[in-house]
């Protein structure tokens, strides 16, 4: 089963939920946690994995062999992103526009295009002391595009990397993906292929506004979703009304309490700081399992 | 000389459009005979790479020079590679393509030595 923890608005508690959910689940099943917020990964700060695997990832950029190129212009024609221009006897490539789709290479009648990895970031993995297989993507500073790194993180397996057997698909029962904030391509990529989405929000107009956007994405992708209301007690009841009107179950409530904020600020997980939530997370896992298999 | 002027209408007296990649259209005018045609810019609603696409379009039209208000790095490189001369005209609401043509003929337009603005959206991907 694959569960994504997303939010829309940033800072609502995605990582707080994802890390505690992973800890509670790992007591009973093999869990892997993917930190898909490759622009600012932070789940490792709470779970302290020992990273022992590393892989550079990116997209494949076209390279033109000028000896073979006849400047027919087919590559420029098929490029949806205008990353190639053929002008007279020159073929220009604009790497920062390229999405690495490979259409130019596939369509070149002269086989004059090959591809070369443009490193955009790294994947790192290792086990935590509680036995969670942890993996994260870290995007290079200045890179504009996170999606290729998330895509590689999701499919990173032991085939190419025998030492990382703990990340192998068949060897875990539950995958938890900690999503980036927002509702743009990186979030869509993180959600893609998931069985359930936990949407963490707060009862404020900002929380609601961004929640609606992520709910729309989940519906578009056909992923069932439920809401966790963090900082419950502040703001207004608009999120609850919206959830009721849109048949979104409220799966858990976390009240606004200073001790939670203090614990998290000092690097503790929610279930470490407030063990009474252990039962709530266990129940949450059961609720989700029932919904997914139903 | 065949001159492509970025415009926001469909006639020689249409307003000058200071955007290059996102110009509404290009007026292709022969500076000697004054004959003109207007061509809708295919890059107007491109999700990215508008400068590259518009530059290739201008090159295919056979323009030898282009006048716009600004050029990004990719547009600059593509136009320069195509051997098209680049000219800059001021972003003024009252300026028409015909005015730009007159300024060109009078030798009053400047030529940029490099891209006049940075790329957009951090590259677009």
mmCIF file of N, CA and C in Angstrom, chain B residues 4-118:
data_model
loop_
_atom_site.group_PDB
_atom_site.id
_atom_site.type_symbol
_atom_site.label_atom_id
_atom_site.label_comp_id
_atom_site.label_asym_id
_atom_site.label_seq_id
_atom_site.Cartn_x
_atom_site.Cartn_y
_atom_site.Cartn_z
ATOM 1 N N UNK B 4 11.292 42.138 -39.559
ATOM 2 C CA UNK B 4 10.153 41.631 -38.780
ATOM 3 C C UNK B 4 9.987 42.511 -37.545
ATOM 4 N N UNK B 5 8.802 43.087 -37.399
ATOM 5 C CA UNK B 5 8.537 43.970 -36.262
ATOM 6 C C UNK B 5 7.477 43.303 -35.379
ATOM 7 N N UNK B 6 7.748 43.215 -34.080
ATOM 8 C CA UNK B 6 6.750 42.607 -33.184
ATOM 9 C C UNK B 6 5.612 43.603 -32.969
ATOM 10 N N UNK B 7 4.375 43.152 -33.213
ATOM 11 C CA UNK B 7 3.221 44.046 -33.121
ATOM 12 C C UNK B 7 2.064 43.375 -32.372
ATOM 13 N N UNK B 8 1.099 44.189 -31.962
ATOM 14 C CA UNK B 8 -0.044 43.620 -31.240
ATOM 15 C C UNK B 8 -1.336 43.760 -32.039
ATOM 16 N N UNK B 9 -1.242 43.793 -33.361
ATOM 17 C CA UNK B 9 -2.440 43.878 -34.196
ATOM 18 C C UNK B 9 -2.218 43.136 -35.489
ATOM 19 N N UNK B 10 -2.904 43.540 -36.549
ATOM 20 C CA UNK B 10 -2.740 42.805 -37.803
ATOM 21 C C UNK B 10 -2.518 43.724 -39.016
ATOM 22 N N UNK B 11 -2.009 44.952 -38.735
ATOM 23 C CA UNK B 11 -1.752 45.885 -39.842
ATOM 24 C C UNK B 11 -0.437 46.627 -39.601
ATOM 25 N N UNK B 12 0.043 47.299 -40.623
ATOM 26 C CA UNK B 12 1.282 48.071 -40.494
ATOM 27 C C UNK B 12 1.100 49.229 -39.510
ATOM 28 N N UNK B 13 -0.161 49.701 -39.345
ATOM 29 C CA UNK B 13 -0.366 50.796 -38.389
ATOM 30 C C UNK B 13 -0.795 50.279 -37.009
ATOM 31 N N UNK B 14 -0.629 48.975 -36.784
ATOM 32 C CA UNK B 14 -0.945 48.396 -35.468
ATOM 33 C C UNK B 14 0.132 48.796 -34.465
ATOM 34 N N UNK B 15 -0.227 48.797 -33.156
ATOM 35 C CA UNK B 15 0.766 49.179 -32.146
ATOM 36 C C UNK B 15 1.950 48.211 -32.101
ATOM 37 N N UNK B 16 3.121 48.779 -31.865
ATOM 38 C CA UNK B 16 4.352 48.011 -31.654
ATOM 39 C C UNK B 16 4.194 47.197 -30.366
ATOM 40 N N UNK B 17 4.597 45.916 -30.397
ATOM 41 C CA UNK B 17 4.545 45.076 -29.194
ATOM 42 C C UNK B 17 5.977 44.885 -28.701
ATOM 43 N N UNK B 18 6.318 45.434 -27.532
ATOM 44 C CA UNK B 18 7.724 45.370 -27.088
ATOM 45 C C UNK B 18 8.181 43.980 -26.649
ATOM 46 N N UNK B 19 7.259 43.010 -26.561
ATOM 47 C CA UNK B 19 7.674 41.646 -26.203
ATOM 48 C C UNK B 19 8.076 40.913 -27.470
ATOM 49 N N UNK B 20 9.118 40.087 -27.383
ATOM 50 C CA UNK B 20 9.514 39.321 -28.572
ATOM 51 C C UNK B 20 8.823 37.953 -28.612
ATOM 52 N N UNK B 21 9.177 37.062 -27.678
ATOM 53 C CA UNK B 21 8.632 35.700 -27.707
ATOM 54 C C UNK B 21 7.116 35.665 -27.570
ATOM 55 N N UNK B 22 6.591 36.627 -26.818
ATOM 56 C CA UNK B 22 5.141 36.680 -26.563
ATOM 57 C C UNK B 22 4.441 37.791 -27.344
ATOM 58 N N UNK B 23 5.046 38.244 -28.419
ATOM 59 C CA UNK B 23 4.388 39.240 -29.271
ATOM 60 C C UNK B 23 3.139 38.605 -29.877
ATOM 61 N N UNK B 24 2.115 39.425 -30.093
ATOM 62 C CA UNK B 24 0.881 38.901 -30.693
ATOM 63 C C UNK B 24 1.149 38.442 -32.129
ATOM 64 N N UNK B 25 1.888 39.267 -32.863
ATOM 65 C CA UNK B 25 2.149 38.950 -34.273
ATOM 66 C C UNK B 25 3.438 39.621 -34.714
ATOM 67 N N UNK B 26 3.870 39.281 -35.908
ATOM 68 C CA UNK B 26 5.024 39.956 -36.506
ATOM 69 C C UNK B 26 4.609 40.549 -37.844
ATOM 70 N N UNK B 27 4.992 41.811 -38.046
ATOM 71 C CA UNK B 27 4.745 42.457 -39.329
ATOM 72 C C UNK B 27 6.042 42.320 -40.124
ATOM 73 N N UNK B 28 5.964 41.620 -41.248
ATOM 74 C CA UNK B 28 7.141 41.442 -42.095
ATOM 75 C C UNK B 28 7.060 42.503 -43.191
ATOM 76 N N UNK B 29 8.016 43.436 -43.158
ATOM 77 C CA UNK B 29 7.925 44.554 -44.091
ATOM 78 C C UNK B 29 9.235 44.700 -44.864
ATOM 79 N N UNK B 30 9.120 44.967 -46.159
ATOM 80 C CA UNK B 30 10.297 45.201 -46.997
ATOM 81 C C UNK B 30 10.643 46.673 -46.900
ATOM 82 N N UNK B 31 11.813 46.981 -46.337
ATOM 83 C CA UNK B 31 12.138 48.388 -46.063
ATOM 84 C C UNK B 31 12.337 49.193 -47.352
ATOM 85 N N UNK B 32 12.577 48.505 -48.479
ATOM 86 C CA UNK B 32 12.743 49.256 -49.739
ATOM 87 C C UNK B 32 11.393 49.526 -50.422
ATOM 88 N N UNK B 33 10.592 48.465 -50.578
ATOM 89 C CA UNK B 33 9.331 48.624 -51.320
ATOM 90 C C UNK B 33 8.150 49.013 -50.432
ATOM 91 N N UNK B 34 8.280 48.769 -49.105
ATOM 92 C CA UNK B 34 7.171 49.080 -48.205
ATOM 93 C C UNK B 34 6.090 48.016 -48.180
ATOM 94 N N UNK B 35 6.256 46.945 -48.935
ATOM 95 C CA UNK B 35 5.273 45.858 -48.920
ATOM 96 C C UNK B 35 5.290 45.151 -47.576
ATOM 97 N N UNK B 36 4.092 44.851 -47.072
ATOM 98 C CA UNK B 36 4.063 44.197 -45.751
ATOM 99 C C UNK B 36 3.049 43.072 -45.684
ATOM 100 N N UNK B 37 3.341 42.128 -44.790
ATOM 101 C CA UNK B 37 2.405 41.051 -44.464
ATOM 102 C C UNK B 37 2.443 40.872 -42.951
ATOM 103 N N UNK B 38 1.355 40.321 -42.392
ATOM 104 C CA UNK B 38 1.319 40.099 -40.942
ATOM 105 C C UNK B 38 1.174 38.611 -40.660
ATOM 106 N N UNK B 39 1.962 38.127 -39.661
ATOM 107 C CA UNK B 39 1.982 36.696 -39.333
ATOM 108 C C UNK B 39 1.764 36.504 -37.834
ATOM 109 N N UNK B 40 0.708 35.782 -37.473
ATOM 110 C CA UNK B 40 0.434 35.528 -36.050
ATOM 111 C C UNK B 40 1.605 34.764 -35.443
ATOM 112 N N UNK B 41 1.979 35.123 -34.213
ATOM 113 C CA UNK B 41 3.121 34.491 -33.553
ATOM 114 C C UNK B 41 2.702 33.133 -32.978
ATOM 115 N N UNK B 42 3.267 32.033 -33.478
ATOM 116 C CA UNK B 42 2.859 30.706 -32.985
ATOM 117 C C UNK B 42 3.295 30.461 -31.538
ATOM 118 N N UNK B 43 4.231 31.283 -31.040
ATOM 119 C CA UNK B 43 4.766 31.070 -29.683
ATOM 120 C C UNK B 43 3.963 31.820 -28.624
ATOM 121 N N UNK B 44 2.933 32.557 -29.066
ATOM 122 C CA UNK B 44 2.198 33.419 -28.138
ATOM 123 C C UNK B 44 1.732 32.672 -26.888
ATOM 124 N N UNK B 45 1.209 31.460 -27.054
ATOM 125 C CA UNK B 45 0.696 30.734 -25.902
ATOM 126 C C UNK B 45 1.525 29.497 -25.570
ATOM 127 N N UNK B 46 2.805 29.493 -25.983
ATOM 128 C CA UNK B 46 3.683 28.359 -25.649
ATOM 129 C C UNK B 46 3.862 28.300 -24.138
ATOM 130 N N UNK B 47 3.967 27.084 -23.605
ATOM 131 C CA UNK B 47 4.149 26.968 -22.154
ATOM 132 C C UNK B 47 5.577 27.328 -21.753
ATOM 133 N N UNK B 48 6.488 27.242 -22.680
ATOM 134 C CA UNK B 48 7.874 27.610 -22.398
ATOM 135 C C UNK B 48 8.631 27.659 -23.706
ATOM 136 N N UNK B 49 9.805 28.276 -23.705
ATOM 137 C CA UNK B 49 10.617 28.317 -24.914
ATOM 138 C C UNK B 49 10.033 29.191 -26.001
ATOM 139 N N UNK B 50 9.237 30.197 -25.597
ATOM 140 C CA UNK B 50 8.589 31.075 -26.587
ATOM 141 C C UNK B 50 9.616 31.814 -27.440
ATOM 142 N N UNK B 51 10.694 32.251 -26.805
ATOM 143 C CA UNK B 51 11.728 33.001 -27.537
ATOM 144 C C UNK B 51 12.348 32.164 -28.639
ATOM 145 N N UNK B 52 12.653 30.894 -28.318
ATOM 146 C CA UNK B 52 13.258 29.990 -29.301
ATOM 147 C C UNK B 52 12.292 29.753 -30.457
ATOM 148 N N UNK B 53 11.021 29.511 -30.098
ATOM 149 C CA UNK B 53 10.032 29.209 -31.128
ATOM 150 C C UNK B 53 9.790 30.421 -32.035
ATOM 151 N N UNK B 54 9.650 31.591 -31.427
ATOM 152 C CA UNK B 54 9.407 32.807 -32.214
ATOM 153 C C UNK B 54 10.601 33.104 -33.120
ATOM 154 N N UNK B 55 11.813 32.874 -32.603
ATOM 155 C CA UNK B 55 13.018 33.140 -33.397
ATOM 156 C C UNK B 55 13.086 32.220 -34.614
ATOM 157 N N UNK B 56 12.735 30.945 -34.410
ATOM 158 C CA UNK B 56 12.733 30.006 -35.546
ATOM 159 C C UNK B 56 11.682 30.406 -36.580
ATOM 160 N N UNK B 57 10.545 30.895 -36.062
ATOM 161 C CA UNK B 57 9.458 31.330 -36.940
ATOM 162 C C UNK B 57 9.900 32.503 -37.817
ATOM 163 N N UNK B 58 10.556 33.464 -37.186
ATOM 164 C CA UNK B 58 11.059 34.643 -37.910
ATOM 165 C C UNK B 58 12.077 34.230 -38.971
ATOM 166 N N UNK B 59 12.939 33.278 -38.591
ATOM 167 C CA UNK B 59 13.965 32.822 -39.531
ATOM 168 C C UNK B 59 13.312 32.160 -40.751
ATOM 169 N N UNK B 60 12.260 31.363 -40.477
ATOM 170 C CA UNK B 60 11.569 30.682 -41.582
ATOM 171 C C UNK B 60 10.870 31.679 -42.500
ATOM 172 N N UNK B 61 10.407 32.800 -41.927
ATOM 173 C CA UNK B 61 9.744 33.829 -42.740
ATOM 174 C C UNK B 61 10.742 34.529 -43.670
ATOM 175 N N UNK B 62 12.025 34.315 -43.382
ATOM 176 C CA UNK B 62 13.044 34.923 -44.229
ATOM 177 C C UNK B 62 13.431 36.333 -43.802
ATOM 178 N N UNK B 63 13.120 36.693 -42.564
ATOM 179 C CA UNK B 63 13.493 38.026 -42.088
ATOM 180 C C UNK B 63 15.006 38.150 -41.990
ATOM 181 N N UNK B 64 15.523 39.336 -42.353
ATOM 182 C CA UNK B 64 16.966 39.571 -42.230
ATOM 183 C C UNK B 64 17.271 40.396 -40.991
ATOM 184 N N UNK B 65 16.225 41.054 -40.466
ATOM 185 C CA UNK B 65 16.388 41.861 -39.257
ATOM 186 C C UNK B 65 15.091 41.804 -38.474
ATOM 187 N N UNK B 66 15.185 42.034 -37.167
ATOM 188 C CA UNK B 66 13.998 42.012 -36.327
ATOM 189 C C UNK B 66 14.035 43.214 -35.391
ATOM 190 N N UNK B 67 12.859 43.789 -35.126
ATOM 191 C CA UNK B 67 12.773 44.878 -34.149
ATOM 192 C C UNK B 67 11.778 44.462 -33.072
ATOM 193 N N UNK B 68 12.246 44.519 -31.815
ATOM 194 C CA UNK B 68 11.357 44.267 -30.695
ATOM 195 C C UNK B 68 11.824 45.132 -29.529
ATOM 196 N N UNK B 69 11.208 44.926 -28.366
ATOM 197 C CA UNK B 69 11.558 45.783 -27.232
ATOM 198 C C UNK B 69 12.532 45.133 -26.270
ATOM 199 N N UNK B 70 12.649 43.800 -26.327
ATOM 200 C CA UNK B 70 13.545 43.084 -25.417
ATOM 201 C C UNK B 70 13.801 41.692 -25.980
ATOM 202 N N UNK B 71 14.974 41.140 -25.675
ATOM 203 C CA UNK B 71 15.305 39.784 -26.120
ATOM 204 C C UNK B 71 15.865 38.990 -24.946
ATOM 205 N N UNK B 72 15.309 37.803 -24.692
ATOM 206 C CA UNK B 72 15.855 36.917 -23.663
ATOM 207 C C UNK B 72 17.061 36.189 -24.216
ATOM 208 N N UNK B 73 17.773 35.467 -23.353
ATOM 209 C CA UNK B 73 19.011 34.801 -23.783
ATOM 210 C C UNK B 73 18.813 33.775 -24.901
ATOM 211 N N UNK B 74 17.728 32.995 -24.850
ATOM 212 C CA UNK B 74 17.525 31.960 -25.864
ATOM 213 C C UNK B 74 17.128 32.570 -27.208
ATOM 214 N N UNK B 75 16.280 33.602 -27.156
ATOM 215 C CA UNK B 75 15.885 34.296 -28.385
ATOM 216 C C UNK B 75 17.109 34.952 -29.011
ATOM 217 N N UNK B 76 17.934 35.582 -28.167
ATOM 218 C CA UNK B 76 19.128 36.258 -28.671
ATOM 219 C C UNK B 76 20.041 35.271 -29.382
ATOM 220 N N UNK B 77 20.276 34.115 -28.740
ATOM 221 C CA UNK B 77 21.184 33.116 -29.318
ATOM 222 C C UNK B 77 20.638 32.553 -30.629
ATOM 223 N N UNK B 78 19.320 32.256 -30.636
ATOM 224 C CA UNK B 78 18.729 31.669 -31.842
ATOM 225 C C UNK B 78 18.743 32.665 -33.004
ATOM 226 N N UNK B 79 18.352 33.895 -32.739
ATOM 227 C CA UNK B 79 18.325 34.920 -33.793
ATOM 228 C C UNK B 79 19.736 35.187 -34.315
ATOM 229 N N UNK B 80 20.698 35.287 -33.400
ATOM 230 C CA UNK B 80 22.075 35.562 -33.805
ATOM 231 C C UNK B 80 22.625 34.432 -34.658
ATOM 232 N N UNK B 81 22.322 33.171 -34.239
ATOM 233 C CA UNK B 81 22.794 32.014 -35.009
ATOM 234 C C UNK B 81 22.213 32.017 -36.414
ATOM 235 N N UNK B 82 20.997 32.532 -36.523
ATOM 236 C CA UNK B 82 20.336 32.571 -37.829
ATOM 237 C C UNK B 82 20.850 33.737 -38.676
ATOM 238 N N UNK B 83 21.761 34.527 -38.121
ATOM 239 C CA UNK B 83 22.308 35.667 -38.863
ATOM 240 C C UNK B 83 21.314 36.813 -39.006
ATOM 241 N N UNK B 84 20.317 36.850 -38.143
ATOM 242 C CA UNK B 84 19.320 37.929 -38.200
ATOM 243 C C UNK B 84 19.826 39.103 -37.349
ATOM 244 N N UNK B 85 19.749 40.283 -37.883
ATOM 245 C CA UNK B 85 20.183 41.461 -37.132
ATOM 246 C C UNK B 85 19.101 41.837 -36.122
ATOM 247 N N UNK B 86 19.525 42.141 -34.898
ATOM 248 C CA UNK B 86 18.556 42.499 -33.858
ATOM 249 C C UNK B 86 18.558 44.006 -33.630
ATOM 250 N N UNK B 87 17.359 44.569 -33.521
ATOM 251 C CA UNK B 87 17.233 45.991 -33.202
ATOM 252 C C UNK B 87 16.253 46.163 -32.041
ATOM 253 N N UNK B 88 16.472 47.249 -31.298
ATOM 254 C CA UNK B 88 15.592 47.563 -30.166
ATOM 255 C C UNK B 88 14.818 48.836 -30.442
ATOM 256 N N UNK B 89 13.521 48.816 -30.126
ATOM 257 C CA UNK B 89 12.733 50.044 -30.201
ATOM 258 C C UNK B 89 12.149 50.283 -28.809
ATOM 259 N N UNK B 90 11.913 51.546 -28.444
ATOM 260 C CA UNK B 90 11.400 51.836 -27.102
ATOM 261 C C UNK B 90 9.969 51.322 -26.916
ATOM 262 N N UNK B 91 9.671 50.861 -25.695
ATOM 263 C CA UNK B 91 8.325 50.372 -25.376
ATOM 264 C C UNK B 91 7.409 51.573 -25.167
ATOM 265 N N UNK B 92 6.794 52.036 -26.229
ATOM 266 C CA UNK B 92 5.900 53.193 -26.114
ATOM 267 C C UNK B 92 4.534 52.816 -26.662
ATOM 268 N N UNK B 93 3.504 53.178 -25.922
ATOM 269 C CA UNK B 93 2.150 52.791 -26.323
ATOM 270 C C UNK B 93 1.693 53.445 -27.618
ATOM 271 N N UNK B 94 2.286 54.610 -27.920
ATOM 272 C CA UNK B 94 1.806 55.343 -29.092
ATOM 273 C C UNK B 94 2.525 54.938 -30.377
ATOM 274 N N UNK B 95 3.571 54.094 -30.222
ATOM 275 C CA UNK B 95 4.366 53.721 -31.386
ATOM 276 C C UNK B 95 3.648 52.665 -32.234
ATOM 277 N N UNK B 96 3.609 52.853 -33.557
ATOM 278 C CA UNK B 96 3.041 51.829 -34.442
ATOM 279 C C UNK B 96 4.180 51.152 -35.208
ATOM 280 N N UNK B 97 3.835 50.058 -35.896
ATOM 281 C CA UNK B 97 4.840 49.367 -36.704
ATOM 282 C C UNK B 97 5.387 50.317 -37.777
ATOM 283 N N UNK B 98 4.525 51.153 -38.332
ATOM 284 C CA UNK B 98 4.955 52.109 -39.362
ATOM 285 C C UNK B 98 5.974 53.102 -38.782
ATOM 286 N N UNK B 99 5.737 53.534 -37.515
ATOM 287 C CA UNK B 99 6.698 54.438 -36.850
ATOM 288 C C UNK B 99 8.044 53.751 -36.669
ATOM 289 N N UNK B 100 7.963 52.447 -36.277
ATOM 290 C CA UNK B 100 9.198 51.681 -36.053
ATOM 291 C C UNK B 100 9.967 51.570 -37.369
ATOM 292 N N UNK B 101 9.237 51.343 -38.464
ATOM 293 C CA UNK B 101 9.872 51.245 -39.786
ATOM 294 C C UNK B 101 10.584 52.564 -40.129
ATOM 295 N N UNK B 102 9.922 53.681 -39.821
ATOM 296 C CA UNK B 102 10.510 55.000 -40.102
ATOM 297 C C UNK B 102 11.783 55.204 -39.284
ATOM 298 N N UNK B 103 11.737 54.798 -37.994
ATOM 299 C CA UNK B 103 12.918 54.919 -37.130
ATOM 300 C C UNK B 103 14.064 54.067 -37.668
ATOM 301 N N UNK B 104 13.707 52.861 -38.152
ATOM 302 C CA UNK B 104 14.717 51.949 -38.707
ATOM 303 C C UNK B 104 15.382 52.583 -39.923
ATOM 304 N N UNK B 105 14.536 53.125 -40.804
ATOM 305 C CA UNK B 105 15.066 53.734 -42.035
ATOM 306 C C UNK B 105 15.954 54.929 -41.729
ATOM 307 N N UNK B 106 15.609 55.643 -40.646
ATOM 308 C CA UNK B 106 16.382 56.831 -40.277
ATOM 309 C C UNK B 106 17.645 56.452 -39.483
ATOM 310 N N UNK B 107 17.828 55.143 -39.262
ATOM 311 C CA UNK B 107 19.020 54.680 -38.527
ATOM 312 C C UNK B 107 18.986 55.036 -37.059
ATOM 313 N N UNK B 108 17.768 55.153 -36.490
ATOM 314 C CA UNK B 108 17.649 55.597 -35.103
ATOM 315 C C UNK B 108 17.432 54.469 -34.102
ATOM 316 N N UNK B 109 17.501 53.195 -34.571
ATOM 317 C CA UNK B 109 17.295 52.070 -33.638
ATOM 318 C C UNK B 109 18.643 51.512 -33.178
ATOM 319 N N UNK B 110 18.716 51.163 -31.904
ATOM 320 C CA UNK B 110 19.976 50.620 -31.374
ATOM 321 C C UNK B 110 20.001 49.099 -31.531
ATOM 322 N N UNK B 111 21.214 48.530 -31.484
ATOM 323 C CA UNK B 111 21.382 47.074 -31.594
ATOM 324 C C UNK B 111 21.912 46.542 -30.262
ATOM 325 N N UNK B 112 21.215 45.556 -29.683
ATOM 326 C CA UNK B 112 21.715 44.998 -28.415
ATOM 327 C C UNK B 112 22.934 44.104 -28.663
ATOM 328 N N UNK B 113 23.894 44.143 -27.729
ATOM 329 C CA UNK B 113 25.087 43.295 -27.887
ATOM 330 C C UNK B 113 24.908 41.941 -27.210
ATOM 331 N N UNK B 114 23.904 41.863 -26.339
ATOM 332 C CA UNK B 114 23.613 40.602 -25.638
ATOM 333 C C UNK B 114 22.130 40.614 -25.283
ATOM 334 N N UNK B 115 21.669 39.535 -24.684
ATOM 335 C CA UNK B 115 20.271 39.487 -24.254
ATOM 336 C C UNK B 115 19.986 40.681 -23.353
ATOM 337 N N UNK B 116 18.796 41.261 -23.511
ATOM 338 C CA UNK B 116 18.481 42.477 -22.757
ATOM 339 C C UNK B 116 17.754 42.175 -21.456
ATOM 340 N N UNK B 117 17.414 40.932 -21.229
ATOM 341 C CA UNK B 117 16.786 40.554 -19.963
ATOM 342 C C UNK B 117 17.106 39.090 -19.686
ATOM 343 N N UNK B 118 16.992 38.670 -18.402
ATOM 344 C CA UNK B 118 17.271 37.258 -18.092
ATOM 345 C C UNK B 118 16.145 36.353 -18.578
#
